mmCIF file of C-alpha atoms and ligand atoms in Angstrom:
data_model
loop_
_atom_site.group_PDB
_atom_site.id
_atom_site.type_symbol
_atom_site.label_atom_id
_atom_site.label_comp_id
_atom_site.label_asym_id
_atom_site.label_seq_id
_atom_site.Cartn_x
_atom_site.Cartn_y
_atom_site.Cartn_z
ATOM 1 C CA MET Y 1 97.918 -30.911 8.503
ATOM 2 C CA GLU Y 2 97.620 -32.066 11.879
ATOM 3 C CA LYS Y 3 96.138 -33.318 13.847
ATOM 4 C CA SER Y 4 95.987 -30.722 17.021
ATOM 5 C CA TRP Y 5 95.497 -28.195 14.304
ATOM 6 C CA TYR Y 6 91.499 -30.075 14.642
ATOM 7 C CA ASN Y 7 89.476 -27.344 17.079
ATOM 8 C CA ILE Y 8 86.309 -28.677 17.392
ATOM 9 C CA SER Y 9 82.584 -27.873 18.139
ATOM 10 C CA ILE Y 10 79.147 -29.418 16.879
ATOM 11 C CA ILE Y 11 76.432 -27.682 16.289
ATOM 12 C CA GLY Y 12 73.780 -30.691 17.686
ATOM 13 C CA ALA Y 13 73.385 -32.860 20.364
ATOM 14 C CA GLY Y 14 70.711 -35.308 18.899
ATOM 15 C CA LYS Y 15 72.185 -38.848 17.492
ATOM 16 C CA LEU Y 16 74.757 -37.976 13.850
ATOM 17 C CA ALA Y 17 76.601 -35.589 17.079
ATOM 18 C CA TRP Y 18 76.656 -37.998 19.531
ATOM 19 C CA HIS Y 19 78.101 -40.632 17.321
ATOM 20 C CA LEU Y 20 79.918 -38.074 15.414
ATOM 21 C CA ALA Y 21 81.718 -36.537 19.009
ATOM 22 C CA GLN Y 22 82.653 -40.368 19.681
ATOM 23 C CA ALA Y 23 83.961 -40.897 17.054
ATOM 24 C CA LEU Y 24 86.163 -37.966 17.645
ATOM 25 C CA THR Y 25 87.157 -37.591 20.775
ATOM 26 C CA ASP Y 26 88.175 -41.684 20.092
ATOM 27 C CA ALA Y 27 90.527 -40.079 17.345
ATOM 28 C CA GLU Y 28 92.708 -38.377 20.143
ATOM 29 C CA ILE Y 29 90.294 -34.951 18.356
ATOM 30 C CA LYS Y 30 89.938 -31.649 20.321
ATOM 31 C CA ILE Y 31 85.762 -31.397 21.333
ATOM 32 C CA ASN Y 32 85.948 -27.493 22.211
ATOM 33 C CA GLN Y 33 82.200 -26.883 22.507
ATOM 34 C CA VAL Y 34 78.693 -29.071 21.385
ATOM 35 C CA TYR Y 35 75.369 -26.479 21.081
ATOM 36 C CA SER Y 36 72.405 -27.686 21.490
ATOM 37 C CA ARG Y 37 68.437 -26.321 22.061
ATOM 38 C CA SER Y 38 68.293 -28.510 24.823
ATOM 39 C CA GLU Y 39 71.163 -27.499 28.196
ATOM 40 C CA ALA Y 40 70.655 -30.915 28.537
ATOM 41 C CA SER Y 41 71.280 -32.589 25.921
ATOM 42 C CA ALA Y 42 73.965 -30.668 24.579
ATOM 43 C CA THR Y 43 75.256 -31.634 29.143
ATOM 44 C CA LYS Y 44 74.255 -34.490 28.432
ATOM 45 C CA LEU Y 45 77.102 -35.172 25.053
ATOM 46 C CA VAL Y 46 79.931 -33.225 26.332
ATOM 47 C CA GLN Y 47 79.518 -35.436 29.308
ATOM 48 C CA ARG Y 48 79.642 -38.719 27.757
ATOM 49 C CA ILE Y 49 83.231 -37.363 25.722
ATOM 50 C CA ASN Y 50 84.650 -35.562 28.301
ATOM 51 C CA GLN Y 51 85.804 -33.045 26.659
ATOM 52 C CA GLY Y 52 84.400 -29.594 25.802
ATOM 53 C CA SER Y 53 81.542 -27.801 27.250
ATOM 54 C CA ALA Y 54 77.778 -27.059 26.122
ATOM 55 C CA THR Y 55 76.224 -24.356 24.969
ATOM 56 C CA ILE Y 56 72.776 -22.258 24.149
ATOM 57 C CA GLU Y 57 73.880 -19.438 22.808
ATOM 58 C CA LYS Y 58 74.365 -19.015 19.270
ATOM 59 C CA ASP Y 59 76.925 -16.370 18.832
ATOM 60 C CA PHE Y 60 79.874 -18.473 17.888
ATOM 61 C CA SER Y 61 81.418 -15.186 16.149
ATOM 62 C CA PHE Y 62 85.007 -14.785 19.915
ATOM 63 C CA SER Y 63 84.751 -19.236 19.310
ATOM 64 C CA SER Y 64 88.405 -20.268 18.843
ATOM 65 C CA SER Y 65 86.855 -23.847 17.336
ATOM 66 C CA ASN Y 66 88.010 -23.589 13.940
ATOM 67 C CA ILE Y 67 85.925 -26.154 12.391
ATOM 68 C CA PHE Y 68 81.549 -26.527 12.666
ATOM 69 C CA PHE Y 69 79.432 -29.588 12.060
ATOM 70 C CA ILE Y 70 75.848 -28.214 11.547
ATOM 71 C CA ALA Y 71 73.855 -31.257 12.994
ATOM 72 C CA LEU Y 72 70.601 -30.592 12.954
ATOM 73 C CA PRO Y 73 67.304 -31.915 10.981
ATOM 74 C CA ASP Y 74 67.755 -30.453 8.038
ATOM 75 C CA ASP Y 75 64.094 -28.471 7.687
ATOM 76 C CA VAL Y 76 65.932 -26.442 10.445
ATOM 77 C CA VAL Y 77 68.932 -25.817 8.469
ATOM 78 C CA PRO Y 78 67.972 -23.973 6.584
ATOM 79 C CA THR Y 79 66.748 -21.336 8.588
ATOM 80 C CA VAL Y 80 67.505 -21.406 11.891
ATOM 81 C CA LEU Y 81 71.351 -21.445 10.766
ATOM 82 C CA ASN Y 82 70.891 -17.430 9.892
ATOM 83 C CA GLU Y 83 70.622 -17.110 13.748
ATOM 84 C CA PHE Y 84 74.562 -18.066 14.691
ATOM 85 C CA HIS Y 85 77.245 -15.968 14.524
ATOM 86 C CA PHE Y 86 80.839 -18.216 13.056
ATOM 87 C CA PRO Y 87 84.394 -16.413 12.744
ATOM 88 C CA GLU Y 88 85.169 -15.980 9.917
ATOM 89 C CA SER Y 89 87.579 -17.955 9.127
ATOM 90 C CA ALA Y 90 85.570 -20.930 10.312
ATOM 91 C CA LEU Y 91 85.512 -23.876 8.499
ATOM 92 C CA LEU Y 92 81.027 -24.536 8.711
ATOM 93 C CA MET Y 93 80.148 -28.433 6.999
ATOM 94 C CA HIS Y 94 76.727 -29.729 7.000
ATOM 95 C CA THR Y 95 75.696 -33.593 8.162
ATOM 96 C CA SER Y 96 73.142 -34.008 5.586
ATOM 97 C CA GLY Y 97 72.963 -36.528 3.408
ATOM 98 C CA THR Y 98 70.550 -33.985 0.897
ATOM 99 C CA LEU Y 99 70.982 -30.084 2.119
ATOM 100 C CA PRO Y 100 73.057 -28.229 -0.522
ATOM 101 C CA ILE Y 101 76.702 -26.875 -0.011
ATOM 102 C CA SER Y 102 75.116 -24.220 -0.733
ATOM 103 C CA VAL Y 103 72.749 -23.807 2.300
ATOM 104 C CA LEU Y 104 75.772 -22.625 4.249
ATOM 105 C CA GLU Y 105 76.958 -19.762 2.237
ATOM 106 C CA SER Y 106 74.731 -16.752 4.441
ATOM 107 C CA VAL Y 107 76.006 -17.725 7.538
ATOM 108 C CA GLY Y 108 80.153 -18.972 5.783
ATOM 109 C CA LYS Y 109 82.894 -17.680 3.600
ATOM 110 C CA GLN Y 110 84.273 -21.499 3.849
ATOM 111 C CA ILE Y 111 81.606 -24.115 3.907
ATOM 112 C CA GLY Y 112 81.635 -27.635 3.641
ATOM 113 C CA VAL Y 113 79.431 -31.603 3.476
ATOM 114 C CA PHE Y 114 80.841 -34.353 5.628
ATOM 115 C CA TYR Y 115 78.032 -36.800 5.187
ATOM 116 C CA PRO Y 116 78.644 -39.946 6.705
ATOM 117 C CA LEU Y 117 77.138 -42.325 5.259
ATOM 118 C CA GLN Y 118 74.689 -44.525 7.816
ATOM 119 C CA THR Y 119 72.135 -44.679 9.326
ATOM 120 C CA PHE Y 120 73.142 -43.668 13.591
ATOM 121 C CA SER Y 121 70.428 -43.897 16.957
ATOM 122 C CA PHE Y 122 70.822 -43.648 20.269
ATOM 123 C CA GLY Y 123 72.032 -46.414 21.678
ATOM 124 C CA LYS Y 124 73.611 -48.146 19.142
ATOM 125 C CA ASN Y 125 76.623 -47.762 18.457
ATOM 126 C CA VAL Y 126 78.865 -48.314 14.848
ATOM 127 C CA ASP Y 127 82.598 -48.684 14.106
ATOM 128 C CA PHE Y 128 82.727 -44.905 12.512
ATOM 129 C CA LYS Y 129 85.842 -46.019 10.705
ATOM 130 C CA LYS Y 130 84.171 -48.372 8.040
ATOM 131 C CA ILE Y 131 81.160 -45.850 7.126
ATOM 132 C CA PRO Y 132 82.122 -44.011 4.114
ATOM 133 C CA ILE Y 133 82.425 -39.951 4.943
ATOM 134 C CA CYS Y 134 81.491 -38.103 1.722
ATOM 135 C CA LEU Y 135 82.883 -35.227 1.228
ATOM 136 C CA GLU Y 136 81.514 -31.323 -0.789
ATOM 137 C CA THR Y 137 83.734 -28.547 -0.037
ATOM 138 C CA SER Y 138 83.538 -24.659 -1.511
ATOM 139 C CA ASP Y 139 87.631 -24.509 -3.015
ATOM 140 C CA GLU Y 140 90.813 -26.325 -1.931
ATOM 141 C CA ASN Y 141 92.129 -25.327 1.248
ATOM 142 C CA CYS Y 142 89.049 -26.157 2.851
ATOM 143 C CA LEU Y 143 88.601 -29.504 1.430
ATOM 144 C CA LYS Y 144 92.363 -30.759 2.691
ATOM 145 C CA GLN Y 145 91.424 -29.706 6.358
ATOM 146 C CA ALA Y 146 88.176 -32.144 5.300
ATOM 147 C CA SER Y 147 90.091 -34.548 4.185
ATOM 148 C CA PHE Y 148 92.357 -34.797 6.789
ATOM 149 C CA LEU Y 149 89.945 -34.463 9.554
ATOM 150 C CA ALA Y 150 87.461 -37.639 7.106
ATOM 151 C CA GLY Y 151 90.461 -40.113 7.102
ATOM 152 C CA LEU Y 152 91.006 -39.684 10.699
ATOM 153 C CA LEU Y 153 87.777 -40.977 11.135
ATOM 154 C CA SER Y 154 87.246 -43.488 8.099
ATOM 155 C CA ASN Y 155 88.910 -45.763 6.335
ATOM 156 C CA GLU Y 156 86.458 -44.676 2.943
ATOM 157 C CA VAL Y 157 86.417 -41.275 2.358
ATOM 158 C CA HIS Y 158 84.436 -39.938 -1.501
ATOM 159 C CA LEU Y 159 84.323 -37.057 -3.286
ATOM 160 C CA ILE Y 160 80.484 -35.910 -4.029
ATOM 161 C CA SER Y 161 79.089 -33.553 -5.755
ATOM 162 C CA SER Y 162 75.381 -31.904 -3.881
ATOM 163 C CA GLU Y 163 74.478 -33.049 -6.862
ATOM 164 C CA LYS Y 164 75.594 -36.268 -7.477
ATOM 165 C CA ARG Y 165 74.586 -36.958 -3.105
ATOM 166 C CA LYS Y 166 71.382 -36.216 -3.499
ATOM 167 C CA SER Y 167 70.578 -39.514 -5.696
ATOM 168 C CA LEU Y 168 73.207 -41.170 -3.237
ATOM 169 C CA HIS Y 169 70.214 -39.973 -0.287
ATOM 170 C CA LEU Y 170 68.197 -41.625 -2.533
ATOM 171 C CA ALA Y 171 69.277 -44.728 -3.040
ATOM 172 C CA ALA Y 172 70.316 -45.610 0.285
ATOM 173 C CA VAL Y 173 65.827 -44.429 1.101
ATOM 174 C CA PHE Y 174 65.389 -47.797 -1.064
ATOM 175 C CA ALA Y 175 68.467 -50.242 0.127
ATOM 176 C CA CYS Y 176 68.271 -48.926 3.971
ATOM 177 C CA ASN Y 177 64.389 -47.471 4.453
ATOM 178 C CA PHE Y 178 62.457 -49.274 2.379
ATOM 179 C CA SER Y 179 64.098 -52.764 3.201
ATOM 180 C CA ASN Y 180 63.934 -51.618 6.592
ATOM 181 C CA ARG Y 181 59.791 -51.629 5.891
ATOM 182 C CA LEU Y 182 59.804 -54.858 4.227
ATOM 183 C CA PHE Y 183 61.860 -56.655 7.203
ATOM 184 C CA ALA Y 184 58.811 -54.648 9.947
ATOM 185 C CA LEU Y 185 55.891 -56.453 6.794
ATOM 186 C CA SER Y 186 57.527 -59.905 7.433
ATOM 187 C CA GLU Y 187 58.318 -59.688 11.770
ATOM 188 C CA ASP Y 188 53.998 -58.702 11.396
ATOM 189 C CA ILE Y 189 53.230 -61.943 9.237
ATOM 190 C CA LEU Y 190 55.692 -63.743 11.485
ATOM 191 C CA LYS Y 191 53.972 -62.951 14.483
ATOM 192 C CA LYS Y 192 49.895 -63.611 13.822
ATOM 193 C CA GLU Y 193 51.783 -67.573 13.130
ATOM 194 C CA GLU Y 194 54.322 -66.362 16.812
ATOM 195 C CA ILE Y 195 57.476 -67.469 14.724
ATOM 196 C CA PRO Y 196 59.544 -65.602 16.097
ATOM 197 C CA PHE Y 197 61.680 -62.899 14.031
ATOM 198 C CA HIS Y 198 64.987 -64.195 14.129
ATOM 199 C CA LEU Y 199 64.678 -66.854 12.034
ATOM 200 C CA LEU Y 200 64.800 -64.484 9.327
ATOM 201 C CA SER Y 201 68.636 -63.373 10.432
ATOM 202 C CA ASN Y 202 70.327 -65.979 8.292
ATOM 203 C CA LEU Y 203 68.658 -65.313 4.914
ATOM 204 C CA VAL Y 204 68.310 -62.495 5.315
ATOM 205 C CA ASN Y 205 72.063 -61.855 5.995
ATOM 206 C CA GLU Y 206 72.837 -63.532 2.989
ATOM 207 C CA THR Y 207 71.058 -62.510 0.482
ATOM 208 C CA VAL Y 208 72.642 -58.562 1.790
ATOM 209 C CA VAL Y 209 76.116 -60.467 1.869
ATOM 210 C CA LYS Y 210 75.124 -61.419 -1.384
ATOM 211 C CA ALA Y 211 73.713 -58.754 -3.641
ATOM 212 C CA PHE Y 212 77.344 -57.276 -2.726
ATOM 213 C CA GLU Y 213 79.693 -59.912 -3.346
ATOM 214 C CA ILE Y 214 77.088 -60.290 -7.236
ATOM 215 C CA GLY Y 215 75.035 -57.656 -7.765
ATOM 216 C CA PRO Y 216 71.635 -58.025 -6.651
ATOM 217 C CA GLU Y 217 69.582 -58.936 -10.249
ATOM 218 C CA LYS Y 218 71.986 -62.087 -10.450
ATOM 219 C CA SER Y 219 71.018 -62.643 -6.841
ATOM 220 C CA GLN Y 220 67.764 -62.203 -7.406
ATOM 221 C CA THR Y 221 66.012 -65.943 -5.878
ATOM 222 C CA GLY Y 222 62.279 -66.111 -5.398
ATOM 223 C CA PRO Y 223 58.643 -66.853 -6.709
ATOM 224 C CA ALA Y 224 58.529 -63.476 -8.831
ATOM 225 C CA ILE Y 225 62.038 -64.553 -10.899
ATOM 226 C CA ARG Y 226 61.020 -68.472 -11.673
ATOM 227 C CA ASN Y 227 57.656 -66.758 -13.332
ATOM 228 C CA ASP Y 228 56.393 -69.289 -10.173
ATOM 229 C CA ILE Y 229 52.154 -67.803 -10.814
ATOM 230 C CA LYS Y 230 50.741 -70.670 -8.522
ATOM 231 C CA THR Y 231 53.038 -70.031 -4.895
ATOM 232 C CA ILE Y 232 52.366 -65.927 -6.151
ATOM 233 C CA GLU Y 233 48.844 -66.193 -6.629
ATOM 234 C CA ALA Y 234 49.022 -68.654 -2.937
ATOM 235 C CA HIS Y 235 51.167 -65.367 -1.451
ATOM 236 C CA THR Y 236 48.242 -63.222 -2.585
ATOM 237 C CA GLN Y 237 45.125 -65.026 -1.162
ATOM 238 C CA LEU Y 238 47.601 -65.537 2.436
ATOM 239 C CA LEU Y 239 47.374 -61.858 2.227
ATOM 240 C CA ASN Y 240 43.690 -61.261 1.213
ATOM 241 C CA GLY Y 241 41.780 -58.692 4.301
ATOM 242 C CA ASP Y 242 45.535 -57.243 4.498
ATOM 243 C CA SER Y 243 45.445 -54.120 1.808
ATOM 244 C CA GLU Y 244 48.448 -53.114 1.862
ATOM 245 C CA LYS Y 245 51.152 -56.074 2.057
ATOM 246 C CA LEU Y 246 48.940 -56.784 -0.166
ATOM 247 C CA GLU Y 247 49.672 -53.580 -2.758
ATOM 248 C CA ILE Y 248 53.430 -53.660 -1.668
ATOM 249 C CA TYR Y 249 53.204 -57.694 -2.775
ATOM 250 C CA LYS Y 250 52.450 -56.762 -6.542
ATOM 251 C CA LEU Y 251 54.502 -53.718 -6.951
ATOM 252 C CA LEU Y 252 57.366 -55.901 -5.869
ATOM 253 C CA THR Y 253 56.413 -59.149 -8.516
ATOM 254 C CA ASN Y 254 55.574 -56.851 -10.964
ATOM 255 C CA SER Y 255 59.157 -54.625 -10.899
ATOM 256 C CA ILE Y 256 61.536 -58.735 -9.619
ATOM 257 C CA ARG Y 257 59.740 -59.559 -12.867
ATOM 258 C CA GLY Y 258 59.544 -56.902 -15.350
ATOM 259 C CA ILE Y 259 56.161 -56.540 -15.494
ATOM 260 C CA LYS Y 260 55.728 -52.773 -15.787
HETATM 261 N N1 LIG W 301 70.362 -39.955 11.982
HETATM 262 C C1 LIG W 301 70.973 -39.993 11.047
HETATM 263 O O1 LIG W 301 70.412 -41.894 10.771
HETATM 264 C C2 LIG W 301 71.673 -39.702 10.384
HETATM 265 C C3 LIG W 301 73.143 -40.184 9.170
HETATM 266 C C4 LIG W 301 73.029 -39.074 8.788
HETATM 267 C C5 LIG W 301 73.338 -38.210 8.187
HETATM 268 N N2 LIG W 301 72.435 -37.124 9.426
HETATM 269 C C6 LIG W 301 72.222 -35.887 9.115
HETATM 270 O O2 LIG W 301 72.304 -35.362 10.861
HETATM 271 C C7 LIG W 301 72.025 -34.152 10.959
HETATM 272 C C8 LIG W 301 71.463 -34.004 12.506
HETATM 273 O O3 LIG W 301 70.390 -35.080 12.193
HETATM 274 P P1 LIG W 301 70.033 -35.957 13.887
HETATM 275 O O4 LIG W 301 69.283 -37.246 13.502
HETATM 276 O O5 LIG W 301 71.219 -35.986 14.260
HETATM 277 O O6 LIG W 301 68.541 -35.162 13.958
HETATM 278 P P2 LIG W 301 68.523 -35.292 15.825
HETATM 279 O O7 LIG W 301 68.478 -36.958 16.311
HETATM 280 O O8 LIG W 301 66.754 -35.230 15.542
HETATM 281 O O9 LIG W 301 69.202 -34.467 16.653
HETATM 282 C C9 LIG W 301 68.991 -32.658 16.202
HETATM 283 C C10 LIG W 301 70.276 -32.336 17.097
HETATM 284 O O10 LIG W 301 69.515 -29.830 16.369
HETATM 285 C C11 LIG W 301 68.757 -29.800 17.179
HETATM 286 N N3 LIG W 301 67.685 -29.357 17.310
HETATM 287 C C12 LIG W 301 66.476 -29.401 16.702
HETATM 288 N N4 LIG W 301 65.713 -28.367 16.674
HETATM 289 C C13 LIG W 301 65.969 -27.350 16.089
HETATM 290 C C14 LIG W 301 65.841 -25.808 16.559
HETATM 291 N N5 LIG W 301 64.580 -25.643 15.514
HETATM 292 N N6 LIG W 301 66.820 -25.382 17.234
HETATM 293 C C15 LIG W 301 67.452 -25.535 17.217
HETATM 294 N N7 LIG W 301 68.598 -27.063 17.982
HETATM 295 C C16 LIG W 301 67.144 -27.468 17.049
HETATM 296 C C17 LIG W 301 68.196 -30.795 18.494
HETATM 297 O O11 LIG W 301 68.064 -30.147 20.028
HETATM 298 P P3 LIG W 301 67.547 -30.456 21.329
HETATM 299 O O12 LIG W 301 68.466 -32.189 22.207
HETATM 300 O O13 LIG W 301 67.560 -29.808 22.507
HETATM 301 O O14 LIG W 301 66.011 -31.132 20.741
HETATM 302 C C18 LIG W 301 69.159 -31.815 18.675
HETATM 303 O O15 LIG W 301 70.228 -31.772 19.264
HETATM 304 C C19 LIG W 301 70.546 -34.425 9.827
HETATM 305 O O16 LIG W 301 71.829 -33.292 8.707
HETATM 306 C C20 LIG W 301 70.885 -35.347 9.294
HETATM 307 O O17 LIG W 301 70.167 -35.630 7.693
HETATM 308 C C21 LIG W 301 71.760 -38.166 10.525
#
């Protein structure tokens, strides 16, 4: 494969599309079209990457693009995608952690999944080279096209089936979304005492680094793993009147202690 072979269209101009389009542009890969429901968001994205044209049309049958990234919300893909028409020879790939590859079967023959395992927000840059890209394709030829492209964007490319990706996504929800919710609850506890959340930054960073260096089981510290009942009781006293935090505290404390 050669970089110059790629001619890409992105369906969607949201958070994922925003970062993917930037990474493709940085890698000097041609973006032909960006579709969005509203012209404004597609136009904003093509202006940012300074290539391609914005469109709100769903008929791509005569498009010269050979790769289509589907970057629409997960609940929208199975329904709205059927309103689109793509060139027969193009490779269509969705970017979802949860949707199976089969969701694309009704709109194309050459299909795949190109799932970057990262959380994307507007206005927060990410280093795409470090993001694991999870690939799955309908055949070997599609795999060649997808894996060469993925290799241009990232140093970490993995082949993961739809079945395994479901568990990967679930694990990511535990590790990323749930941890972040705990950060928010923790910030709330500190706010009441007018202590800046930033004080926890070094501790949290070390916890994450350690979990990946020696493993989360070995890294566990704190009153629950020490079976320090006095401290646990003091904490539950402090949380009296805040039923949500108290319930989460008890649940996680019991989980760490191995109590079902
Ligand atoms: N965000 C992440 O952190 C992340 C990470 C990995 C994978 N992904 C995957 O990437 C995909 C896109 O997610 P996202 O976070 O980028 O979504 P998003 O920010 O909500 O953007 C969705 C895009 O789809 C368009 N859209 C929404 N509803 C539509 C409809 N009914 N018909 C046509 N177009 C519609 C929106 O158009 P308008 O702009 O005009 O409203 C927008 O351009 C999902 O499959 C998601 O699982 C996301």
